[in-house]
Amino acid sequence: MFSEDELDDDTRLFFPVWSTHGWSDGKPRGAQGRNRLVLGTVGLMLAGCADQSGSAGSGAQAPKASHKVGVLLPLTGPNAGLGRELLSGAALALTDTPAATTGSTPAPAEGAPTMDVHDTAGAGGAAAAASAALAAGDGILLGPLTAGDTAAAAPAAQNAGVPVLAFTSDVSQARAGVWVMGITPEDQVERLVALARKEGRHRFAALLPDNPLGHALGNGLVTACQDQGLNAPAILYHTGSVDSITQKMRQLSSYDSRLSEAQAASGTTPPATGAPPADAVADAEKPLPSDLAAALKPENGAATTPASSATAGAFSPPPFDALLLGDTGLGLKNIITALNDSQVSASNVRIMGPGLWSAFATKLGALKGAWYAAPDPSSRQSFASRFLARNHHMPRPLADLSYDAAMVAKTVSQVAPSGYPADVLTRPEGFAGVDGPFTLQPNGRTRRALGVFEVIGNGSGAKLIAPSSLKTDVSG
């Protein structure tokens, strides 16, 4: 089973950096837990749940007067490289010289607060690192990296009235005084639903993996539909097996009734619609080929469907006009087959997926016209150039988050006479981020401006069809 150390940080930009604490057995549920991690560059997220203890609401202490910035990152152990990368991102925002060694305190830029760096992989973990930062008088904490570390570090900070800007995307960690800085599945879904509604889509559905990512996407769809005055979406979760995906897709799309209608209209007899044959299941659960484009392409250039050619054209549309998916890798291949088998077509249904698809958009020809929400890459160019000049390599995606968090600290320290007041952190105009503008919400959520991309097909990747209307340049 994959561990937290084996996932790349491109994934963590879009989805939670989880611990394994939320699993009853420490492992993902079902075959999908294996399938979703096949692609090295697009492995999904690490499973975990938030510790909801503590609150920094109206009863919390007033923020400390200090403007010193505590940085909580893994600087030793297996995640040390990633921790140093995030430290470099924060240093670029706050300092004249990069922080290159554990425990170093770089010289601050003129007018910027100083950094106080603590290793969350040291003795006592994130809780000890947070306690040390608070004992040193730090007025805000940037980090930790994972959801598990955030759960460990947040209570002490909340009790001290010190805000936390954590690098996880796990929204269950968000609460007053603890902000989740990552790009969340919920934010992506909200952006997609808003644009689909403008397109005239009003009946939403989702077929999602039964894992934390799938449920985060599903919860986001429910909330987005409710917020935008739409009917409650139809959502089903699959276990990752071919049989589960096939049956759930047929159920969601009302395939059997649509097939009966089509057969009656054409005067033919409906074929059996049971589970796929055993050999088909075995073949579908083989390891994903190295050529993802081939894996996502229907065999022999055409999908095999239960409906005959005489009835396929007579199928009525499914009971939804927008469908949210959450799979990648082999799971996505099986989803595509189920879409074809159930006569769900892009001609009458808008397919939507996670921002994770951006990592292999050129391989998604079978989903031509599908949408996903992600940051506009052009927003990152200035930051990437300055990071390269300072550190002599291009920044990894998670460095975006540490830069953003540090810029929040720098900006607030320049306008607040002391400490980091919640009303300044949550100012309506928000902050200029590497990937676009963002605002910190009173409930601990971070709202980010995301663009919507459409899969072009033919190996051409995706095009930006709806740029963020809030886009600004990164300052600092």
Short mmCIF file of C-alpha atoms in Angstrom, two decimals:
data_model
loop_
_atom_site.label_atom_id
_atom_site.label_comp_id
_atom_site.label_asym_id
_atom_site.label_seq_id
_atom_site.Cartn_x
_atom_site.Cartn_y
_atom_site.Cartn_z
CA MET A 1 0.00 0.00 0.00
CA PHE A 2 1.23 3.51 -0.78
CA SER A 3 2.36 5.67 2.09
CA GLU A 4 2.34 9.41 2.57
CA ASP A 5 5.98 9.57 1.53
CA GLU A 6 5.34 8.01 -1.90
CA LEU A 7 2.95 10.62 -3.28
CA ASP A 8 4.15 13.55 -5.34
CA ASP A 9 3.41 17.12 -4.36
CA ASP A 10 1.65 17.98 -7.62
CA THR A 11 -1.25 15.98 -6.22
CA ARG A 12 -1.07 17.66 -2.84
CA LEU A 13 -1.64 21.06 -4.41
CA PHE A 14 -5.14 19.94 -5.41
CA PHE A 15 -6.08 17.48 -2.70
CA PRO A 16 -5.55 16.92 0.99
CA VAL A 17 -2.23 15.91 2.43
CA TRP A 18 -3.80 13.35 4.71
CA SER A 19 -2.62 11.05 7.44
CA THR A 20 -3.84 7.47 7.64
CA HIS A 21 -5.61 8.05 10.94
CA GLY A 22 -9.03 8.15 9.37
CA TRP A 23 -8.99 4.55 8.11
CA SER A 24 -10.31 1.83 10.38
CA ASP A 25 -7.42 -0.41 9.30
CA GLY A 26 -4.92 2.17 8.06
CA LYS A 27 -5.63 1.27 4.42
CA PRO A 28 -7.91 2.68 1.72
CA ARG A 29 -11.21 0.88 1.22
CA GLY A 30 -11.69 -1.36 -1.80
CA ALA A 31 -9.79 -1.94 -5.00
CA GLN A 32 -10.05 1.72 -5.90
CA GLY A 33 -7.58 2.42 -3.11
CA ARG A 34 -5.04 0.56 -5.25
CA ASN A 35 -6.15 1.73 -8.67
CA ARG A 36 -6.21 5.44 -7.94
CA LEU A 37 -2.49 5.50 -7.17
CA VAL A 38 -1.24 3.87 -10.37
CA LEU A 39 0.07 7.01 -12.06
CA GLY A 40 3.23 8.29 -10.42
CA THR A 41 2.61 11.89 -11.41
CA VAL A 42 -1.06 11.92 -10.55
CA GLY A 43 -1.34 9.78 -7.44
CA LEU A 44 -4.32 10.91 -5.44
CA MET A 45 -4.34 11.83 -1.81
CA LEU A 46 -3.48 10.27 1.51
CA ALA A 47 -6.42 9.23 3.62
CA GLY A 48 -7.20 10.77 6.96
CA CYS A 49 -9.67 12.60 9.15
CA ALA A 50 -9.45 15.78 11.14
CA ASP A 51 -9.28 16.15 14.90
CA GLN A 52 -12.08 18.61 15.55
CA SER A 53 -10.93 19.44 19.07
CA GLY A 54 -10.43 23.03 20.05
CA SER A 55 -11.96 26.23 18.76
CA ALA A 56 -10.64 29.71 18.10
CA GLY A 57 -13.97 31.46 17.91
CA SER A 58 -15.15 34.48 19.81
CA GLY A 59 -13.95 32.99 23.10
CA ALA A 60 -10.34 32.61 21.96
CA GLN A 61 -7.64 34.86 23.36
CA ALA A 62 -6.70 38.00 21.46
CA PRO A 63 -3.85 37.49 18.97
CA LYS A 64 -0.37 37.92 20.40
CA ALA A 65 1.32 41.23 19.70
CA SER A 66 4.29 39.61 17.95
CA HIS A 67 4.73 39.77 14.18
CA LYS A 68 7.28 36.95 14.20
CA VAL A 69 6.34 34.11 11.84
CA GLY A 70 6.61 30.50 12.96
CA VAL A 71 7.16 27.98 10.15
CA LEU A 72 6.29 24.34 10.87
CA LEU A 73 7.66 21.91 8.26
CA PRO A 74 9.33 18.49 8.05
CA LEU A 75 13.02 19.32 7.68
CA THR A 76 14.36 15.88 8.52
CA GLY A 77 13.12 12.43 7.60
CA PRO A 78 11.50 11.24 4.35
CA ASN A 79 9.64 14.51 3.65
CA ALA A 80 12.64 16.76 4.30
CA GLY A 81 13.10 17.63 0.63
CA LEU A 82 9.52 18.76 0.33
CA GLY A 83 9.78 20.66 3.60
CA ARG A 84 12.84 22.54 2.40
CA GLU A 85 11.05 23.38 -0.85
CA LEU A 86 8.16 24.92 1.06
CA LEU A 87 10.61 26.76 3.30
CA SER A 88 12.19 28.25 0.18
CA GLY A 89 8.76 29.40 -0.97
CA ALA A 90 8.12 31.16 2.32
CA ALA A 91 11.61 32.62 2.35
CA LEU A 92 11.11 34.12 -1.09
CA ALA A 93 8.15 36.07 0.24
CA LEU A 94 9.72 37.16 3.52
CA THR A 95 13.48 37.33 3.18
CA ASP A 96 16.41 38.62 1.20
CA THR A 97 18.25 35.30 1.48
CA PRO A 98 16.84 31.74 1.35
CA ALA A 99 16.59 29.51 4.39
CA ALA A 100 18.74 26.52 3.43
CA THR A 101 19.49 24.75 6.69
CA THR A 102 17.41 23.30 9.47
CA GLY A 103 16.74 25.80 12.20
CA SER A 104 18.25 28.72 10.33
CA THR A 105 16.60 32.12 10.57
CA PRO A 106 17.13 34.01 7.30
CA ALA A 107 17.58 37.76 7.24
CA PRO A 108 14.20 39.40 6.70
CA ALA A 109 13.47 41.69 3.80
CA GLU A 110 13.02 45.31 4.72
CA GLY A 111 9.74 45.70 6.57
CA ALA A 112 9.05 41.95 6.62
CA PRO A 113 8.61 39.88 9.78
CA THR A 114 11.28 37.38 10.80
CA MET A 115 10.89 33.62 10.43
CA ASP A 116 11.24 31.12 13.25
CA VAL A 117 11.60 27.62 11.72
CA HIS A 118 10.66 24.39 13.52
CA ASP A 119 10.96 20.79 12.36
CA THR A 120 7.70 18.80 12.58
CA ALA A 121 9.61 15.56 11.96
CA GLY A 122 11.72 15.99 15.07
CA ALA A 123 11.12 14.62 18.55
CA GLY A 124 7.52 15.19 19.60
CA GLY A 125 6.36 15.83 16.03
CA ALA A 126 4.11 18.69 14.99
CA ALA A 127 2.69 19.22 18.47
CA ALA A 128 6.15 19.82 19.91
CA ALA A 129 7.10 22.07 17.01
CA ALA A 130 3.98 24.18 17.54
CA SER A 131 4.62 24.43 21.27
CA ALA A 132 8.19 25.56 20.63
CA ALA A 133 7.00 28.21 18.19
CA LEU A 134 4.45 29.52 20.66
CA ALA A 135 7.02 29.54 23.46
CA ALA A 136 9.26 31.61 21.20
CA GLY A 137 6.49 34.20 20.89
CA ASP A 138 5.56 33.62 17.26
CA GLY A 139 2.42 35.51 16.27
CA ILE A 140 1.32 33.27 13.37
CA LEU A 141 2.14 29.70 12.30
CA LEU A 142 2.69 28.72 8.66
CA GLY A 143 2.17 24.97 8.27
CA PRO A 144 2.18 22.15 9.12
CA LEU A 145 2.19 20.12 5.91
CA THR A 146 -0.22 17.24 6.54
CA ALA A 147 -3.73 16.96 7.90
CA GLY A 148 -2.49 14.76 10.74
CA ASP A 149 0.18 17.27 11.72
CA THR A 150 -2.34 20.09 11.51
CA ALA A 151 -4.65 18.24 13.88
CA ALA A 152 -1.73 17.80 16.29
CA ALA A 153 -0.46 21.38 16.11
CA ALA A 154 -3.70 23.37 15.95
CA PRO A 155 -5.06 22.94 19.51
CA ALA A 156 -2.11 24.64 21.19
CA ALA A 157 -2.19 27.49 18.69
CA GLN A 158 -5.92 27.96 19.13
CA ASN A 159 -5.60 28.02 22.90
CA ALA A 160 -2.95 30.71 22.54
CA GLY A 161 -5.03 32.72 20.08
CA VAL A 162 -2.36 32.33 17.36
CA PRO A 163 -3.64 31.83 13.78
CA VAL A 164 -2.51 28.84 11.71
CA LEU A 165 -2.17 28.77 7.90
CA ALA A 166 -1.86 25.03 7.22
CA PHE A 167 -0.72 23.56 3.91
CA THR A 168 -3.25 20.73 3.86
CA SER A 169 -6.35 20.77 1.65
CA ASP A 170 -8.45 18.74 4.08
CA VAL A 171 -11.44 20.98 4.75
CA SER A 172 -12.30 19.02 7.88
CA GLN A 173 -9.29 20.75 9.44
CA ALA A 174 -10.73 24.20 8.71
CA ARG A 175 -12.11 26.11 11.68
CA ALA A 176 -11.96 29.59 13.11
CA GLY A 177 -8.29 30.43 13.51
CA VAL A 178 -7.03 27.48 11.42
CA TRP A 179 -7.01 28.05 7.67
CA VAL A 180 -6.66 25.34 5.03
CA MET A 181 -4.46 26.81 2.28
CA GLY A 182 -4.65 24.02 -0.31
CA ILE A 183 -6.89 23.91 -3.37
CA THR A 184 -9.80 21.83 -2.14
CA PRO A 185 -12.05 19.45 -4.06
CA GLU A 186 -15.01 21.44 -2.77
CA ASP A 187 -13.75 24.68 -4.34
CA GLN A 188 -13.16 22.95 -7.65
CA VAL A 189 -16.70 21.56 -7.71
CA GLU A 190 -18.22 24.90 -6.83
CA ARG A 191 -16.43 26.53 -9.77
CA LEU A 192 -17.57 23.79 -12.16
CA VAL A 193 -21.19 23.88 -11.03
CA ALA A 194 -21.35 27.66 -11.37
CA LEU A 195 -20.13 27.53 -14.97
CA ALA A 196 -22.30 24.54 -15.88
CA ARG A 197 -25.33 26.36 -14.53
CA LYS A 198 -24.51 29.34 -16.74
CA GLU A 199 -24.35 26.89 -19.64
CA GLY A 200 -27.91 25.86 -18.86
CA ARG A 201 -27.24 22.67 -16.89
CA HIS A 202 -29.65 22.12 -14.01
CA ARG A 203 -29.67 18.37 -13.27
CA PHE A 204 -26.43 17.27 -11.64
CA ALA A 205 -25.21 13.80 -10.78
CA ALA A 206 -21.96 12.16 -9.73
CA LEU A 207 -20.34 8.72 -9.85
CA LEU A 208 -17.41 8.83 -7.46
CA PRO A 209 -14.93 6.50 -5.77
CA ASP A 210 -15.86 5.45 -2.26
CA ASN A 211 -12.83 7.09 -0.64
CA PRO A 212 -12.07 10.45 1.00
CA LEU A 213 -11.54 12.18 -2.33
CA GLY A 214 -14.84 10.89 -3.69
CA HIS A 215 -16.75 11.97 -0.61
CA ALA A 216 -15.10 15.40 -0.61
CA LEU A 217 -16.19 15.87 -4.23
CA GLY A 218 -19.68 14.58 -3.41
CA ASN A 219 -20.06 16.87 -0.43
CA GLY A 220 -18.87 19.75 -2.55
CA LEU A 221 -21.48 18.96 -5.21
CA VAL A 222 -24.28 18.87 -2.66
CA THR A 223 -23.20 22.21 -1.21
CA ALA A 224 -22.68 23.85 -4.60
CA CYS A 225 -26.11 22.80 -5.85
CA GLN A 226 -27.75 24.00 -2.66
CA ASP A 227 -25.91 27.34 -2.76
CA GLN A 228 -26.94 27.92 -6.37
CA GLY A 229 -30.59 27.03 -5.95
CA LEU A 230 -30.40 23.75 -7.87
CA ASN A 231 -32.11 20.48 -7.05
CA ALA A 232 -30.17 18.03 -4.91
CA PRO A 233 -27.76 16.02 -7.06
CA ALA A 234 -27.94 12.25 -7.52
CA ILE A 235 -24.68 10.80 -6.16
CA LEU A 236 -23.50 7.20 -6.14
CA TYR A 237 -20.19 5.80 -4.90
CA HIS A 238 -18.42 2.79 -6.37
CA THR A 239 -15.91 0.45 -4.76
CA GLY A 240 -13.53 0.48 -7.71
CA SER A 241 -14.37 -2.92 -9.15
CA VAL A 242 -15.61 -3.23 -12.72
CA ASP A 243 -18.90 -4.72 -11.51
CA SER A 244 -19.48 -1.88 -9.05
CA ILE A 245 -18.68 0.82 -11.62
CA THR A 246 -20.88 -0.82 -14.27
CA GLN A 247 -23.88 -1.36 -12.02
CA LYS A 248 -23.67 2.08 -10.39
CA MET A 249 -23.44 3.80 -13.76
CA ARG A 250 -26.47 1.88 -15.05
CA GLN A 251 -28.39 2.76 -11.91
CA LEU A 252 -27.42 6.42 -12.02
CA SER A 253 -28.23 6.77 -15.73
CA SER A 254 -31.51 4.79 -15.53
CA TYR A 255 -30.03 2.56 -18.20
CA ASP A 256 -32.48 -0.33 -17.92
CA SER A 257 -35.58 1.83 -18.34
CA ARG A 258 -33.98 3.79 -21.16
CA LEU A 259 -33.01 0.56 -22.89
CA SER A 260 -36.54 -0.80 -22.58
CA GLU A 261 -37.92 2.40 -24.08
CA ALA A 262 -35.44 2.23 -26.95
CA GLN A 263 -36.19 -1.45 -27.58
CA ALA A 264 -39.93 -0.81 -27.54
CA ALA A 265 -39.53 2.05 -30.00
CA SER A 266 -37.46 -0.09 -32.37
CA GLY A 267 -39.47 -3.31 -31.89
CA THR A 268 -36.43 -5.37 -30.80
CA THR A 269 -35.86 -7.52 -27.72
CA PRO A 270 -33.68 -6.10 -24.95
CA PRO A 271 -30.50 -8.06 -24.21
CA ALA A 272 -29.60 -9.21 -20.70
CA THR A 273 -28.11 -6.46 -18.57
CA GLY A 274 -26.43 -8.36 -15.76
CA ALA A 275 -22.89 -8.03 -14.49
CA PRO A 276 -20.05 -8.11 -17.02
CA PRO A 277 -18.50 -11.53 -17.74
CA ALA A 278 -15.73 -12.75 -15.45
CA ASP A 279 -13.08 -12.50 -18.16
CA ALA A 280 -13.96 -8.83 -18.72
CA VAL A 281 -13.56 -8.13 -15.01
CA ALA A 282 -10.21 -9.89 -14.89
CA ASP A 283 -8.97 -8.03 -17.95
CA ALA A 284 -10.07 -4.64 -16.61
CA GLU A 285 -8.29 -5.18 -13.30
CA LYS A 286 -4.89 -5.86 -14.91
CA PRO A 287 -2.19 -3.23 -14.14
CA LEU A 288 -2.55 -0.03 -16.10
CA PRO A 289 -0.36 0.02 -19.24
CA SER A 290 2.45 2.54 -19.32
CA ASP A 291 0.74 4.25 -22.25
CA LEU A 292 -2.16 5.98 -20.51
CA ALA A 293 -3.51 7.22 -23.82
CA ALA A 294 -3.98 3.63 -24.94
CA ALA A 295 -5.50 2.70 -21.60
CA LEU A 296 -8.11 5.42 -21.86
CA LYS A 297 -8.92 4.70 -25.50
CA PRO A 298 -11.73 2.23 -26.27
CA GLU A 299 -10.45 -1.11 -27.52
CA ASN A 300 -10.04 -1.28 -31.30
CA GLY A 301 -11.20 2.31 -31.55
CA ALA A 302 -14.80 1.61 -30.54
CA ALA A 303 -16.49 0.83 -27.24
CA THR A 304 -18.50 -2.33 -26.76
CA THR A 305 -22.03 -1.57 -25.57
CA PRO A 306 -24.88 -3.81 -24.50
CA ALA A 307 -27.29 -1.98 -26.78
CA SER A 308 -27.44 -3.00 -30.43
CA SER A 309 -26.70 -0.49 -33.16
CA ALA A 310 -30.41 -0.54 -33.97
CA THR A 311 -31.33 0.81 -30.56
CA ALA A 312 -28.30 2.90 -29.59
CA GLY A 313 -29.49 5.91 -31.53
CA ALA A 314 -32.96 5.70 -29.98
CA PHE A 315 -31.77 6.08 -26.39
CA SER A 316 -33.24 9.00 -24.51
CA PRO A 317 -30.81 11.17 -22.48
CA PRO A 318 -30.05 10.11 -18.90
CA PRO A 319 -31.82 11.89 -16.02
CA PHE A 320 -28.94 14.36 -15.62
CA ASP A 321 -27.22 16.87 -17.88
CA ALA A 322 -23.99 17.28 -15.87
CA LEU A 323 -21.97 14.41 -14.40
CA LEU A 324 -19.10 14.74 -11.92
CA LEU A 325 -16.37 12.07 -11.88
CA GLY A 326 -13.43 11.63 -9.53
CA ASP A 327 -11.29 8.78 -10.85
CA THR A 328 -7.91 8.64 -12.55
CA GLY A 329 -5.83 5.80 -13.97
CA LEU A 330 -7.44 2.39 -14.39
CA GLY A 331 -10.51 3.54 -12.49
CA LEU A 332 -11.07 6.26 -15.08
CA LYS A 333 -10.64 3.75 -17.92
CA ASN A 334 -13.40 1.62 -16.40
CA ILE A 335 -15.59 4.70 -15.91
CA ILE A 336 -15.21 5.59 -19.60
CA THR A 337 -16.24 2.07 -20.59
CA ALA A 338 -19.27 2.30 -18.31
CA LEU A 339 -20.25 5.64 -19.82
CA ASN A 340 -20.21 4.10 -23.29
CA ASP A 341 -22.07 0.99 -22.15
CA SER A 342 -24.77 3.09 -20.48
CA GLN A 343 -25.20 5.37 -23.50
CA VAL A 344 -24.12 8.48 -21.60
CA SER A 345 -22.82 10.85 -24.25
CA ALA A 346 -21.06 14.20 -24.20
CA SER A 347 -23.68 15.36 -26.69
CA ASN A 348 -26.20 15.75 -23.88
CA VAL A 349 -24.16 15.50 -20.67
CA ARG A 350 -21.33 17.77 -19.51
CA ILE A 351 -18.64 15.57 -17.95
CA MET A 352 -16.70 17.22 -15.12
CA GLY A 353 -13.72 16.01 -13.12
CA PRO A 354 -11.06 16.95 -10.57
CA GLY A 355 -8.21 19.36 -11.19
CA LEU A 356 -5.95 16.33 -10.91
CA TRP A 357 -6.81 15.69 -14.57
CA SER A 358 -4.60 18.64 -15.52
CA ALA A 359 -1.53 16.44 -15.01
CA PHE A 360 -2.51 14.19 -17.93
CA ALA A 361 -4.99 16.21 -19.96
CA THR A 362 -3.27 15.22 -23.21
CA LYS A 363 -4.23 11.59 -22.49
CA LEU A 364 -7.96 12.29 -22.05
CA GLY A 365 -9.08 12.14 -25.67
CA ALA A 366 -11.89 9.74 -24.74
CA LEU A 367 -13.36 12.53 -22.59
CA LYS A 368 -13.20 15.29 -25.18
CA GLY A 369 -15.26 18.26 -23.97
CA ALA A 370 -14.92 17.38 -20.28
CA TRP A 371 -14.19 20.15 -17.78
CA TYR A 372 -11.97 20.48 -14.74
CA ALA A 373 -11.17 23.45 -12.51
CA ALA A 374 -7.58 24.43 -11.75
CA PRO A 375 -5.36 27.49 -11.39
CA ASP A 376 -4.42 29.37 -14.54
CA PRO A 377 -0.75 28.43 -15.21
CA SER A 378 -0.03 31.93 -16.49
CA SER A 379 -0.64 33.31 -13.00
CA ARG A 380 2.43 31.44 -11.76
CA GLN A 381 5.04 32.69 -14.21
CA SER A 382 6.35 35.63 -12.21
CA PHE A 383 6.71 33.55 -9.05
CA ALA A 384 8.39 30.69 -10.90
CA SER A 385 10.94 33.04 -12.48
CA ARG A 386 11.87 34.62 -9.15
CA PHE A 387 12.03 31.25 -7.40
CA LEU A 388 14.31 29.92 -10.15
CA ALA A 389 16.61 32.90 -9.88
CA ARG A 390 16.85 32.45 -6.10
CA ASN A 391 17.00 28.66 -5.80
CA HIS A 392 18.32 27.55 -9.23
CA HIS A 393 15.46 25.16 -9.94
CA MET A 394 11.80 25.49 -10.80
CA PRO A 395 9.45 25.45 -7.80
CA ARG A 396 7.41 22.38 -7.01
CA PRO A 397 3.67 23.09 -6.82
CA LEU A 398 3.39 23.06 -3.04
CA ALA A 399 5.86 25.93 -2.81
CA ASP A 400 2.99 28.06 -4.12
CA LEU A 401 1.11 27.53 -0.88
CA SER A 402 3.99 28.42 1.42
CA TYR A 403 4.66 31.57 -0.60
CA ASP A 404 0.99 32.53 -0.37
CA ALA A 405 0.91 31.94 3.38
CA ALA A 406 4.07 33.96 3.92
CA MET A 407 2.71 36.81 1.79
CA VAL A 408 -0.41 36.85 3.98
CA ALA A 409 1.81 37.21 7.04
CA LYS A 410 3.92 39.91 5.40
CA THR A 411 0.90 41.89 4.20
CA VAL A 412 -0.97 41.73 7.50
CA SER A 413 2.15 42.67 9.49
CA GLN A 414 2.40 45.84 7.42
CA VAL A 415 -1.17 46.96 8.10
CA ALA A 416 -1.88 45.64 11.60
CA PRO A 417 -0.09 47.47 14.43
CA SER A 418 0.40 44.24 16.36
CA GLY A 419 -0.21 40.55 15.86
CA TYR A 420 -2.39 39.03 13.15
CA PRO A 421 -6.02 40.03 13.86
CA ALA A 422 -8.72 37.80 12.39
CA ASP A 423 -10.55 40.75 10.85
CA VAL A 424 -7.45 41.67 8.84
CA LEU A 425 -6.69 38.08 7.85
CA THR A 426 -10.26 37.74 6.56
CA ARG A 427 -10.41 41.10 4.81
CA PRO A 428 -12.88 41.04 1.88
CA GLU A 429 -10.31 42.07 -0.73
CA GLY A 430 -8.22 39.03 0.09
CA PHE A 431 -4.63 38.57 -1.04
CA ALA A 432 -2.69 38.18 -4.29
CA GLY A 433 -1.50 34.57 -4.59
CA VAL A 434 0.86 32.68 -6.85
CA ASP A 435 -2.03 30.92 -8.60
CA GLY A 436 -4.45 33.84 -8.43
CA PRO A 437 -6.25 35.85 -5.75
CA PHE A 438 -7.66 34.21 -2.65
CA THR A 439 -9.51 35.13 0.51
CA LEU A 440 -9.43 33.62 3.98
CA GLN A 441 -12.92 32.91 5.28
CA PRO A 442 -13.91 33.22 8.97
CA ASN A 443 -14.65 29.47 9.09
CA GLY A 444 -11.09 28.50 8.12
CA ARG A 445 -11.76 27.89 4.44
CA THR A 446 -9.65 29.51 1.73
CA ARG A 447 -11.51 30.63 -1.37
CA ARG A 448 -9.34 30.60 -4.47
CA ALA A 449 -9.96 31.90 -7.97
CA LEU A 450 -9.87 28.92 -10.33
CA GLY A 451 -10.12 28.72 -14.08
CA VAL A 452 -12.14 26.09 -15.93
CA PHE A 453 -10.39 24.00 -18.59
CA GLU A 454 -11.96 21.91 -21.36
CA VAL A 455 -10.32 18.77 -22.71
CA ILE A 456 -9.54 19.29 -26.40
CA GLY A 457 -8.74 15.70 -27.37
CA ASN A 458 -6.41 14.44 -30.10
CA GLY A 459 -3.48 14.70 -27.73
CA SER A 460 -3.80 18.48 -27.47
CA GLY A 461 -4.39 18.81 -23.75
CA ALA A 462 -6.96 21.31 -22.49
CA LYS A 463 -7.86 24.92 -23.13
CA LEU A 464 -8.82 27.57 -20.60
CA ILE A 465 -12.46 28.40 -21.32
CA ALA A 466 -13.33 30.43 -18.23
CA PRO A 467 -10.47 32.43 -16.71
CA SER A 468 -10.94 33.69 -13.19
CA SER A 469 -12.59 37.07 -13.10
CA LEU A 470 -10.53 37.92 -9.99
CA LYS A 471 -7.10 37.43 -11.50
CA THR A 472 -4.43 39.88 -10.31
CA ASP A 473 -0.64 39.98 -10.40
CA VAL A 474 1.39 38.61 -7.51
CA SER A 475 3.07 41.34 -5.52
CA GLY A 476 6.04 41.26 -3.23
#
